[in-house]
Short mmCIF file of C-alpha atoms and ligand atoms in Angstrom, two decimals:
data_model
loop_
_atom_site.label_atom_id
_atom_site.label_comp_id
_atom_site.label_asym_id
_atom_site.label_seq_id
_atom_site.Cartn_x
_atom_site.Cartn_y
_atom_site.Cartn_z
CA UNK M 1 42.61 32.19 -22.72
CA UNK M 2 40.24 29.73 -21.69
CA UNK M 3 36.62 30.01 -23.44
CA UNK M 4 33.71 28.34 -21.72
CA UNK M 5 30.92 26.99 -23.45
CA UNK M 6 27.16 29.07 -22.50
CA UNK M 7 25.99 25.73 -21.13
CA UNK M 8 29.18 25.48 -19.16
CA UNK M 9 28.87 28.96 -17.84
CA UNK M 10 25.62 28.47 -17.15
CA UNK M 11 26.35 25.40 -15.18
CA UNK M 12 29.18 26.92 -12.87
CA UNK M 13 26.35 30.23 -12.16
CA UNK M 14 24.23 27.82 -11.17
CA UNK M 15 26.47 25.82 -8.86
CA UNK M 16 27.77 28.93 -7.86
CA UNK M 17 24.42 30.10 -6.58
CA UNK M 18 23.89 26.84 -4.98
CA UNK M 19 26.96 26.77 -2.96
CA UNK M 20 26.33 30.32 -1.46
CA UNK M 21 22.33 29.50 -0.85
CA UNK M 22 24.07 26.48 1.57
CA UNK M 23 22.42 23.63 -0.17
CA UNK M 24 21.85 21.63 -3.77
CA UNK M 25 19.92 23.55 -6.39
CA UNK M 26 16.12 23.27 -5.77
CA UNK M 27 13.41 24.44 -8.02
CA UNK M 28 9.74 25.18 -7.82
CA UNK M 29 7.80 22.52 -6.22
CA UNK M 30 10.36 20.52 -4.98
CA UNK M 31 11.98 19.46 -8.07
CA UNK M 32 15.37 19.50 -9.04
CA UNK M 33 18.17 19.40 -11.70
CA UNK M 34 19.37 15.67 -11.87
CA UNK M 35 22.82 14.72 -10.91
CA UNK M 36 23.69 17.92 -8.54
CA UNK M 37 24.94 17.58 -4.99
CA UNK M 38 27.03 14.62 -3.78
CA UNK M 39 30.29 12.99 -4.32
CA UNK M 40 31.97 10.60 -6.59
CA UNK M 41 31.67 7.18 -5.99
CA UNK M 42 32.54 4.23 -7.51
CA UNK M 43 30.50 2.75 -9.63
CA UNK M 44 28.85 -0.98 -7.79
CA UNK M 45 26.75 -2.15 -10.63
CA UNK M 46 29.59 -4.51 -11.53
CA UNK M 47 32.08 -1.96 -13.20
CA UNK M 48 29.87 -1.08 -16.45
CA UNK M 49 28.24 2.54 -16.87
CA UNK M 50 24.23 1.56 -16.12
CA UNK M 51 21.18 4.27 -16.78
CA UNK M 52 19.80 4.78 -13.45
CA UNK M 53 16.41 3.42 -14.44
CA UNK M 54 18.19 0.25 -15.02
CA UNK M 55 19.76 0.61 -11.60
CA UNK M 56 16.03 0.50 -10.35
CA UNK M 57 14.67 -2.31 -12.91
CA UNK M 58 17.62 -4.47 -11.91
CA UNK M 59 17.15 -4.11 -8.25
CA UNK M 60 13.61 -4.58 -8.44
CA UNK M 61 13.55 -7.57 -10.76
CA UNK M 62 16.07 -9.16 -8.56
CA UNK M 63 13.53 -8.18 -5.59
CA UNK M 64 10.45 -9.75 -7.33
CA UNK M 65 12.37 -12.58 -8.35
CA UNK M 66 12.96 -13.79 -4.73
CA UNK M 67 9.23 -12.97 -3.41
CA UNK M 68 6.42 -11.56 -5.43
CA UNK M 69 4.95 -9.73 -2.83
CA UNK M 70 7.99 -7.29 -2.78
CA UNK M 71 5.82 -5.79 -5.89
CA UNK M 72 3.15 -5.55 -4.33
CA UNK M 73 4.48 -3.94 -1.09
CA UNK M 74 6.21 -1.03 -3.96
CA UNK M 75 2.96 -0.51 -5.41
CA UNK M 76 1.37 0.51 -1.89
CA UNK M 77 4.55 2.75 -1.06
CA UNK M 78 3.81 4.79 -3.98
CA UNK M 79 0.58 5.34 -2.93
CA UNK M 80 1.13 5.93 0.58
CA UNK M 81 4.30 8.43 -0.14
CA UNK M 82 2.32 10.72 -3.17
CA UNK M 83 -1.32 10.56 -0.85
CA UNK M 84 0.48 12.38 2.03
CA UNK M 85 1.89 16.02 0.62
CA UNK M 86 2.72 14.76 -2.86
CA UNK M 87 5.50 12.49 -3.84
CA UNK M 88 8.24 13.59 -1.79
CA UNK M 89 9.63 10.48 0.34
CA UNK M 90 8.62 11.19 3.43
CA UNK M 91 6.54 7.80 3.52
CA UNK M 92 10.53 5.91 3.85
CA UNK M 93 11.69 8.39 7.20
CA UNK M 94 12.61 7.01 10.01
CA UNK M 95 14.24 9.82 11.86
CA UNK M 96 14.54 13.51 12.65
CA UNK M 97 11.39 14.85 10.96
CA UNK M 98 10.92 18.48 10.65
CA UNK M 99 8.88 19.38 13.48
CA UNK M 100 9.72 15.87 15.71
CA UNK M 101 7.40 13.57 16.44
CA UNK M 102 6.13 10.05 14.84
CA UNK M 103 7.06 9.53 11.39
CA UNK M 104 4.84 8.28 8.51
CA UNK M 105 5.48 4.45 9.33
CA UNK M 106 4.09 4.74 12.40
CA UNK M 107 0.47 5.59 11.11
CA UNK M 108 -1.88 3.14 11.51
CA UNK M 109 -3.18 3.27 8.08
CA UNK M 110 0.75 2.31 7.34
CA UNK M 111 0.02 -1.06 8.77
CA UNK M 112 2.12 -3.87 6.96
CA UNK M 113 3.88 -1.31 4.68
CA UNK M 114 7.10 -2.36 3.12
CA UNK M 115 9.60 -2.54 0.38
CA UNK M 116 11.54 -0.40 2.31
CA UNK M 117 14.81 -2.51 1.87
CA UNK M 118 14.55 -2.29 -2.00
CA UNK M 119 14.20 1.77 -1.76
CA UNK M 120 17.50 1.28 0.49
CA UNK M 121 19.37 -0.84 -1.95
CA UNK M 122 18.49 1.06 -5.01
CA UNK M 123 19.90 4.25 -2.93
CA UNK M 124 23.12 3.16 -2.09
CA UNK M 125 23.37 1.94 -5.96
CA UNK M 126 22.98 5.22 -7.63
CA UNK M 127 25.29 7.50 -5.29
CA UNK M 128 27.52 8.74 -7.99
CA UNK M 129 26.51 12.14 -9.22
CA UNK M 130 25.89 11.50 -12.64
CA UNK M 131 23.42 8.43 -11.47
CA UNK M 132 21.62 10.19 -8.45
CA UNK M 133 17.74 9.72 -8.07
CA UNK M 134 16.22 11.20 -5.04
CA UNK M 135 14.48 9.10 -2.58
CA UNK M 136 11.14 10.25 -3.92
CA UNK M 137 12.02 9.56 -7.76
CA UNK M 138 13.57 5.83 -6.28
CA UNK M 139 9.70 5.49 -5.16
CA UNK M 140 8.03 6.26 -7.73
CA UNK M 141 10.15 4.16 -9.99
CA UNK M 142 10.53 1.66 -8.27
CA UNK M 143 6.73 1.27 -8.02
CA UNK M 144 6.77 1.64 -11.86
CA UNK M 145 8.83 -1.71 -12.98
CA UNK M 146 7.01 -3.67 -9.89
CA UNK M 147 4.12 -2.95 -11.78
CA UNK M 148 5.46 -3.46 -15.30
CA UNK M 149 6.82 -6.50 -14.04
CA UNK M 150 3.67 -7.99 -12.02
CA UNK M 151 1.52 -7.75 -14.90
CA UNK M 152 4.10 -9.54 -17.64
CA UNK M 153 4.57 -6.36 -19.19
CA UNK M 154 1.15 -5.40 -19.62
CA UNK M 155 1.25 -2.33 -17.09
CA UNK M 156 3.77 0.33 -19.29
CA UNK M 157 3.29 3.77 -18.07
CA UNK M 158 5.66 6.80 -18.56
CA UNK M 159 7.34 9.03 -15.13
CA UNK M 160 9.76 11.53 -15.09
CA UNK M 161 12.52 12.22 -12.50
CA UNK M 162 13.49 15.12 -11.40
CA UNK M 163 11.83 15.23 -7.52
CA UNK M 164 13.39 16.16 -4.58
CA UNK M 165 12.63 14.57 -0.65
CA UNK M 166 10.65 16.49 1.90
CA UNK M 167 11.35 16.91 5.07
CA UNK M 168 8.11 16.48 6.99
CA UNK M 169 6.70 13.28 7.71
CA UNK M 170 4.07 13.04 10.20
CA UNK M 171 1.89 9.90 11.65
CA UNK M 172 -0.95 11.64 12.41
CA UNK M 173 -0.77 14.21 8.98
CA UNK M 174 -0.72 10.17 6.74
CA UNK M 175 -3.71 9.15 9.13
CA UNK M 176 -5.98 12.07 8.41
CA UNK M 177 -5.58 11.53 4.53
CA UNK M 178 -4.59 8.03 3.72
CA UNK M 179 -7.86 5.86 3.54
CA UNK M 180 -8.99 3.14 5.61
CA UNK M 181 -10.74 -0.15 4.37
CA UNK M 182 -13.25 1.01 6.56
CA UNK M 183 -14.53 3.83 4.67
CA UNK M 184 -17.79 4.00 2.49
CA UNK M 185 -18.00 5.05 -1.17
CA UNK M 186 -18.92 8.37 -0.10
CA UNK M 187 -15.88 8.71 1.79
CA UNK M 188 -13.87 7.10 -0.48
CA UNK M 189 -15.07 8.99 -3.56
CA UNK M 190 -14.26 12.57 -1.04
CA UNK M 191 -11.24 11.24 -0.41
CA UNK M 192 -9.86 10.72 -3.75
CA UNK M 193 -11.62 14.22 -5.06
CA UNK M 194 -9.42 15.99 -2.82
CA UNK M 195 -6.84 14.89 -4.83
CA UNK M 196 -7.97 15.01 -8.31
CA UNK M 197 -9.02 11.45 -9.35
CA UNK M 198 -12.31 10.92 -10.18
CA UNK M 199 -14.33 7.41 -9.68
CA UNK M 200 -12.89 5.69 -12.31
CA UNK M 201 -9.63 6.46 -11.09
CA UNK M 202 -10.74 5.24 -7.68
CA UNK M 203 -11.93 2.17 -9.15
CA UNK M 204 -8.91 1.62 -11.31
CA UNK M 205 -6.80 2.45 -8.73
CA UNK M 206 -8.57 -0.11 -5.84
CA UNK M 207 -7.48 -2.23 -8.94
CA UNK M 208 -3.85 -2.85 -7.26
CA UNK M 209 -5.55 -5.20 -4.55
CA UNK M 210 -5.40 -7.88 -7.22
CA UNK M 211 -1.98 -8.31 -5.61
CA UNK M 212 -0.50 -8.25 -1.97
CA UNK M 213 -2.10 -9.22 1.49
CA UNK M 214 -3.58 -7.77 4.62
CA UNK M 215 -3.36 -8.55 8.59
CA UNK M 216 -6.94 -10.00 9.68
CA UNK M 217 -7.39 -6.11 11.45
CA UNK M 218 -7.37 -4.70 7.69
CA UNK M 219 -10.68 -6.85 7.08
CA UNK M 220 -11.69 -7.91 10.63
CA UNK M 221 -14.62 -5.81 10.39
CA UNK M 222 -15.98 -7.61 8.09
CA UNK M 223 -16.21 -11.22 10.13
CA UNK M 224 -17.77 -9.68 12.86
CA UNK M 225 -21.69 -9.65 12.91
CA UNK M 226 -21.98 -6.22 14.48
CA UNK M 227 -20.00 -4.18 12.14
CA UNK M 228 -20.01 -6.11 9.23
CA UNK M 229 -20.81 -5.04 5.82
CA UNK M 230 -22.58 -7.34 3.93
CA UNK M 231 -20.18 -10.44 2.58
CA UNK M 232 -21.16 -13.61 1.27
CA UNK M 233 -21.92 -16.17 3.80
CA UNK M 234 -19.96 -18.56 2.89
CA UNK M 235 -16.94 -16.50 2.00
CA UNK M 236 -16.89 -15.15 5.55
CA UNK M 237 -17.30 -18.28 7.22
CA UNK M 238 -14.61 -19.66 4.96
CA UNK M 239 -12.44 -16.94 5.88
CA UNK M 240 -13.32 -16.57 9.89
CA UNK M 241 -12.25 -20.03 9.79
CA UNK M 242 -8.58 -19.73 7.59
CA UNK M 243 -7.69 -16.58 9.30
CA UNK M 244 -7.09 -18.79 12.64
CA UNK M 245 -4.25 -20.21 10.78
CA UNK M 246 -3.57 -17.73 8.72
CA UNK M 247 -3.70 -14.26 9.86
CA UNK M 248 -2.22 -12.58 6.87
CA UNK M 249 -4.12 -13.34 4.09
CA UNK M 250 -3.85 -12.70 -0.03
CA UNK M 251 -6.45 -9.94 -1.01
CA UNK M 252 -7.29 -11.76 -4.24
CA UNK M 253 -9.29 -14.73 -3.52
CA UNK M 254 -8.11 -16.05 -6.77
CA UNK M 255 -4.45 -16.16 -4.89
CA UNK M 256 -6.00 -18.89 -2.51
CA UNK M 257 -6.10 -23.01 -2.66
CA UNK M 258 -9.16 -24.32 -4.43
CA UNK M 259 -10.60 -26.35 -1.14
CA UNK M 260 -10.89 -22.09 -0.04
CA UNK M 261 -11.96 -21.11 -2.97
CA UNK M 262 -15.06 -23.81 -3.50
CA UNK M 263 -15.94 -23.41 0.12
CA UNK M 264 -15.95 -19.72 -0.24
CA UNK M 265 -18.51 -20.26 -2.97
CA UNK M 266 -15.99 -18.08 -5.30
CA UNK M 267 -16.23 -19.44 -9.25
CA UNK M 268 -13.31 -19.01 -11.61
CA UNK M 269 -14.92 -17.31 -14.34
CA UNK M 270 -13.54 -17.60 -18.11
CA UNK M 271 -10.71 -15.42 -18.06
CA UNK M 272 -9.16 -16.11 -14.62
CA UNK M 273 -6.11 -18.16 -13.94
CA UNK M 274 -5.97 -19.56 -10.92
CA UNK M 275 -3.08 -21.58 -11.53
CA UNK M 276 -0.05 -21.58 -9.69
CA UNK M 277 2.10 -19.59 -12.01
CA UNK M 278 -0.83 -17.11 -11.74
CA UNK M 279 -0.56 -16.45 -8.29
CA UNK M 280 0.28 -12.33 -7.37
CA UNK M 281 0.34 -11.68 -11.13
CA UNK M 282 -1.84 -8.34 -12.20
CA UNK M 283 -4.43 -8.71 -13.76
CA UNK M 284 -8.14 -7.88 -13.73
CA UNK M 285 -9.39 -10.56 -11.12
CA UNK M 286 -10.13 -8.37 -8.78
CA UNK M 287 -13.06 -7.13 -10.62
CA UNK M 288 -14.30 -10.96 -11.11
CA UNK M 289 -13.81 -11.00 -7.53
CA UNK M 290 -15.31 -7.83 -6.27
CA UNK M 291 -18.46 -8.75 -8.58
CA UNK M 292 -18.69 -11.58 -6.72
CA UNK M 293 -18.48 -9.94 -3.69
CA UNK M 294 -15.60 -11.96 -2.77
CA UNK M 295 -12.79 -8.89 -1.76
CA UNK M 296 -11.49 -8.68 1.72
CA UNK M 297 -11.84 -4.79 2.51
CA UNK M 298 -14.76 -2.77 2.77
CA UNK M 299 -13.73 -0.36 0.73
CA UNK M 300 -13.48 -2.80 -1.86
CA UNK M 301 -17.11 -4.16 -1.52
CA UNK M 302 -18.39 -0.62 -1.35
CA UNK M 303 -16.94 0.18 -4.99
CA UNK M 304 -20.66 -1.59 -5.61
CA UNK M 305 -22.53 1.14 -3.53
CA UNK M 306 -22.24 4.29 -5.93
CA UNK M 307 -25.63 5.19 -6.61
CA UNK M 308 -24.69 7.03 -9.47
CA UNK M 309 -23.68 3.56 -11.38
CA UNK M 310 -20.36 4.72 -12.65
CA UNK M 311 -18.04 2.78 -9.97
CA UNK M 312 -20.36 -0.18 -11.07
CA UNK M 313 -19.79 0.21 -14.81
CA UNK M 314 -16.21 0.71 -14.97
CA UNK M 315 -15.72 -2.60 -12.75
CA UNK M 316 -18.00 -4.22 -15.57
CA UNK M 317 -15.78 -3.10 -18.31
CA UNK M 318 -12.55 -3.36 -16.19
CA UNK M 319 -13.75 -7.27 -15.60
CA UNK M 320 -14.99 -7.44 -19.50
CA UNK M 321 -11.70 -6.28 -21.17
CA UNK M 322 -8.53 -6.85 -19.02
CA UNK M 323 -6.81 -4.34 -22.02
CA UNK M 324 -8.95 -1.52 -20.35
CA UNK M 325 -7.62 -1.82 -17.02
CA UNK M 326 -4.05 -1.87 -17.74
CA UNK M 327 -4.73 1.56 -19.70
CA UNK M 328 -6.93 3.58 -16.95
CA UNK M 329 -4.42 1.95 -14.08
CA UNK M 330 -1.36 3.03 -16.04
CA UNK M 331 -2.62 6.58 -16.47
CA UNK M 332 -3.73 6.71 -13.08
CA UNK M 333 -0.66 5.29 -11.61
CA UNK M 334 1.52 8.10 -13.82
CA UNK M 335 -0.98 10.91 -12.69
CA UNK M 336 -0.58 9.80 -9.14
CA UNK M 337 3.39 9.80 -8.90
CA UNK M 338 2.70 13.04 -10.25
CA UNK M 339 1.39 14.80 -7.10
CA UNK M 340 3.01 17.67 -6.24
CA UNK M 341 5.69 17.97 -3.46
CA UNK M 342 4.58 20.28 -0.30
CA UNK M 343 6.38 21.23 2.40
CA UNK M 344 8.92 24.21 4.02
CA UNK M 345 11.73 22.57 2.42
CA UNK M 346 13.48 20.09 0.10
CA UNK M 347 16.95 18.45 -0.14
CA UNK M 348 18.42 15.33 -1.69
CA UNK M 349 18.30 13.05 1.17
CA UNK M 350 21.94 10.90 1.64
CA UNK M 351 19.94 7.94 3.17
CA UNK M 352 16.03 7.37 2.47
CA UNK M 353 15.52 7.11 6.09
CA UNK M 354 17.20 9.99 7.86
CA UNK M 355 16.00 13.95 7.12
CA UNK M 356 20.11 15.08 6.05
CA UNK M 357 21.71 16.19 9.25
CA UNK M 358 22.05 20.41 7.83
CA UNK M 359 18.06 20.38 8.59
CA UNK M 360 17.75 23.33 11.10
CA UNK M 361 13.86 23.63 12.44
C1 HEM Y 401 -9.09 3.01 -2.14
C2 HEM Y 401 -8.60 3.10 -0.93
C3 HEM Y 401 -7.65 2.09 -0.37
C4 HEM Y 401 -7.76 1.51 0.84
C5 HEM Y 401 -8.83 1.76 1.88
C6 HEM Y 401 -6.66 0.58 0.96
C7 HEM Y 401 -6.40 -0.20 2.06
C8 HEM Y 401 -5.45 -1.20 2.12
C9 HEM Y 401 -5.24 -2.05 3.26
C10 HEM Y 401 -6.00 -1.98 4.58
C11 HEM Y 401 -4.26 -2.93 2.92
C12 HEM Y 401 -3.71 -4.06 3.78
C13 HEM Y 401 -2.72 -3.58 4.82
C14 HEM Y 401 -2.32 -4.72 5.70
O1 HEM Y 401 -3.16 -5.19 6.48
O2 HEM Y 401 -1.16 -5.16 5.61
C15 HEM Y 401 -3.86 -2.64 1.58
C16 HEM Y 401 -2.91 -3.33 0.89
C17 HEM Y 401 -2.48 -2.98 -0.37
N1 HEM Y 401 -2.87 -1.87 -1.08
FE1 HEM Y 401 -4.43 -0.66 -0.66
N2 HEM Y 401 -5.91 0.63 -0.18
C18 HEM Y 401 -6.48 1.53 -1.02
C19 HEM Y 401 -6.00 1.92 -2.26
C20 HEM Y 401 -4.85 1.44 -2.81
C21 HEM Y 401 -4.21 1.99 -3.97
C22 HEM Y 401 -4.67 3.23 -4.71
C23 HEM Y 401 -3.12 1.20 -4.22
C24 HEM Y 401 -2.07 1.35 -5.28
C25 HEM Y 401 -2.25 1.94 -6.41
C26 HEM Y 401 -3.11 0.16 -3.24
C27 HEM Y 401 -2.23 -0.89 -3.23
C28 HEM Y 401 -2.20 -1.86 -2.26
C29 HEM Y 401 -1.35 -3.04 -2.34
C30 HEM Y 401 -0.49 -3.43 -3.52
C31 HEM Y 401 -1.52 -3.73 -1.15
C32 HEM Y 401 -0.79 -5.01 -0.72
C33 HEM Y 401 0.53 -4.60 -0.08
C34 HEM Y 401 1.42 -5.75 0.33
O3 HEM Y 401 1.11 -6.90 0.10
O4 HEM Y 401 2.50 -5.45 0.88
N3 HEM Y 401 -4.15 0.34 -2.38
N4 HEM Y 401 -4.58 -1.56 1.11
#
């Protein structure tokens, strides 16, 4: 006689389920039991067993190693997949969305987005069932260690697994909720409400443009005279002039040469590194920099328009005590690759950027 174990039993009712339902097992708000759903493969992390989150750390690592401003790029994706209908990878689709039409990438608050060659790599990495992350959890992750790693260690912040990938993603559904540097702190404040963070979170959050760039459209509006909000003379004349050469530009001014810097009238406070070493690390320059009203996007400058004072005080105490940022960003870094999954349905996508072909719509 053969005796099964209860969890074993349990295990086979639940596959058993799954296979007549047509799909993997799926639970409430798109999450799912890890490991279910695909095939053996062999194992390509050079023959020993590695923990998935390893997989990811590795990948990443390697990533940062060869260009900093891979991190960066994961940090945005995080944002820009959990913003639009929770964390559910619809951010990395390139085809065969449910419903048709343009996917997320093609929004033009998507401008410049990328990392989306890391996401791939980490995929094709953890394809054996007992390593298997979804797309979404890959994301989120992922966005985790470039964070942990950007700041030297001093960004640690706990996520779970456990997601599963959407199946919508929609250009003009990222455009109405994703925000552009064009907004004011009304608008910005509104915008994060709708999604549970409060100001503090906003401003810990607008923290991440300590690292990265932006194409001169991102902060164009602010060298022209008619729509401009007000920036420093001399920082916008020292920037109308370098964005001739240089079109993309770093978001921290700390991350440009010192001839920039003095001409831009920026002054390295005690605190800041502007060494070379220093360059795309996170840290809480920004808030040196956004006091100074030296930040390239609007909605950065407006951080200093809440009437109220509180988006004001916490970039005083974010720019006072570094310690305090890495907390409040942490925490609101792990609530935000928290957001809940919407959508009509959810699968564990084979490849990041295709919907799986069994999608009927
Ligand atoms: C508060 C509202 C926000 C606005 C309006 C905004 C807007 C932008 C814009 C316009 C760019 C430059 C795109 C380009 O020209 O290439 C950018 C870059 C970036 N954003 Fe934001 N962002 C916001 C919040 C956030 C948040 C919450 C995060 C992450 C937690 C984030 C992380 C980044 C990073 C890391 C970059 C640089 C990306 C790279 O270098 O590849 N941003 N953001």
């Amino acid at each position: 006689m053969v005796k099964l174990s209860a969890r074993a039993l349990a295990l086979s009712l639940c596959l058993g389920l799954a296979f007549f339902a047509g799909q993997p097992p799926v639970a409430a708000h798109g999450h799912r039991g890890p490991g279910l759903g695909k095939k053996d493969k062999k194992d390509k992390s050079g023959g020993k067993q590695e923990d998935p989150r390893d997989t990811v750390k590795r990948i990443v690592t390697e990533a940062i190693g060869g260009d900093k401003g891979v991190g960066a790029a994961l940090i945005r994706l995080v944002f820009h997949d959990c913003w639009v209908n929770g964390c559910d990878g619809s951010v990395l689709v390139d085809t065969k969305p449910y419903g048709g039409g343009k996917t997320e990438k093609l929004a033009e608050n998507n401008i410049g987005l990328a990392g989306f060659d890391v996401i791939d790599k980490i995929k094709s990495q953890l394809d054996s069932p007992e390593k298997q992350l979804s797309c979404a959890d890959i994301v989120v992750l992922a966005a985790r260690e470039a964070t942990y790693n950007l700041s030297r260690g001093n960004i640690d912040y706990p996520v779970n697994t456990g997601r599963t990938d959407g199946v919508v993603s929609s250009a003009s559904a990222a455009d109405a909720v994703l925000p552009p540097s064009t907004f004011d702190f009304e608008q910005l404040k509104a915008n994060f409400a709708a999604k549970g963070f409060d100001t503090k979170e906003l401003v810990a959050l607008s923290g991440a443009h300590v690292v990265g760039v932006a194409r001169e459209s991102s902060f164009a509006d602010r060298l022209n005279d008619t729509t401009a909000t007000p920036i420093s003379p001399d920082y916008k004349d020292a920037l109308a002039e370098d964005v001739k050469k240089h079109p993309i530009q770093p978001n921290n001014i700390r991350d440009k040469d010192e001839t920039f810097r003095d001409k831009a009238g920026y002054v390295v406070e005690t605190g800041v590194d502007t060494s070379d070493g220093a360059k795309g690390v996170m840290d809480n320059t920004y808030y040196h920099a956004n006091l100074q009203n030296r930040v390239l996007f609007r909605s950065d400058w407006e951080l200093r328009n809440d009437m109220s004072g509180q988006a004001g005080n916490a970039m005083e105490t974010f720019k006072r005590d570094a310690r305090e940022w890495y907390t409040e960003f942490g925490k609101a870094m792990a609530k935000l690759s928290q957001l809940k999954a919407q959508g009509p349905r959810f699968e564990n996508r084979t490849d990041c950027k295709v919907i799986n072909t069994n999608n009927k719509y």
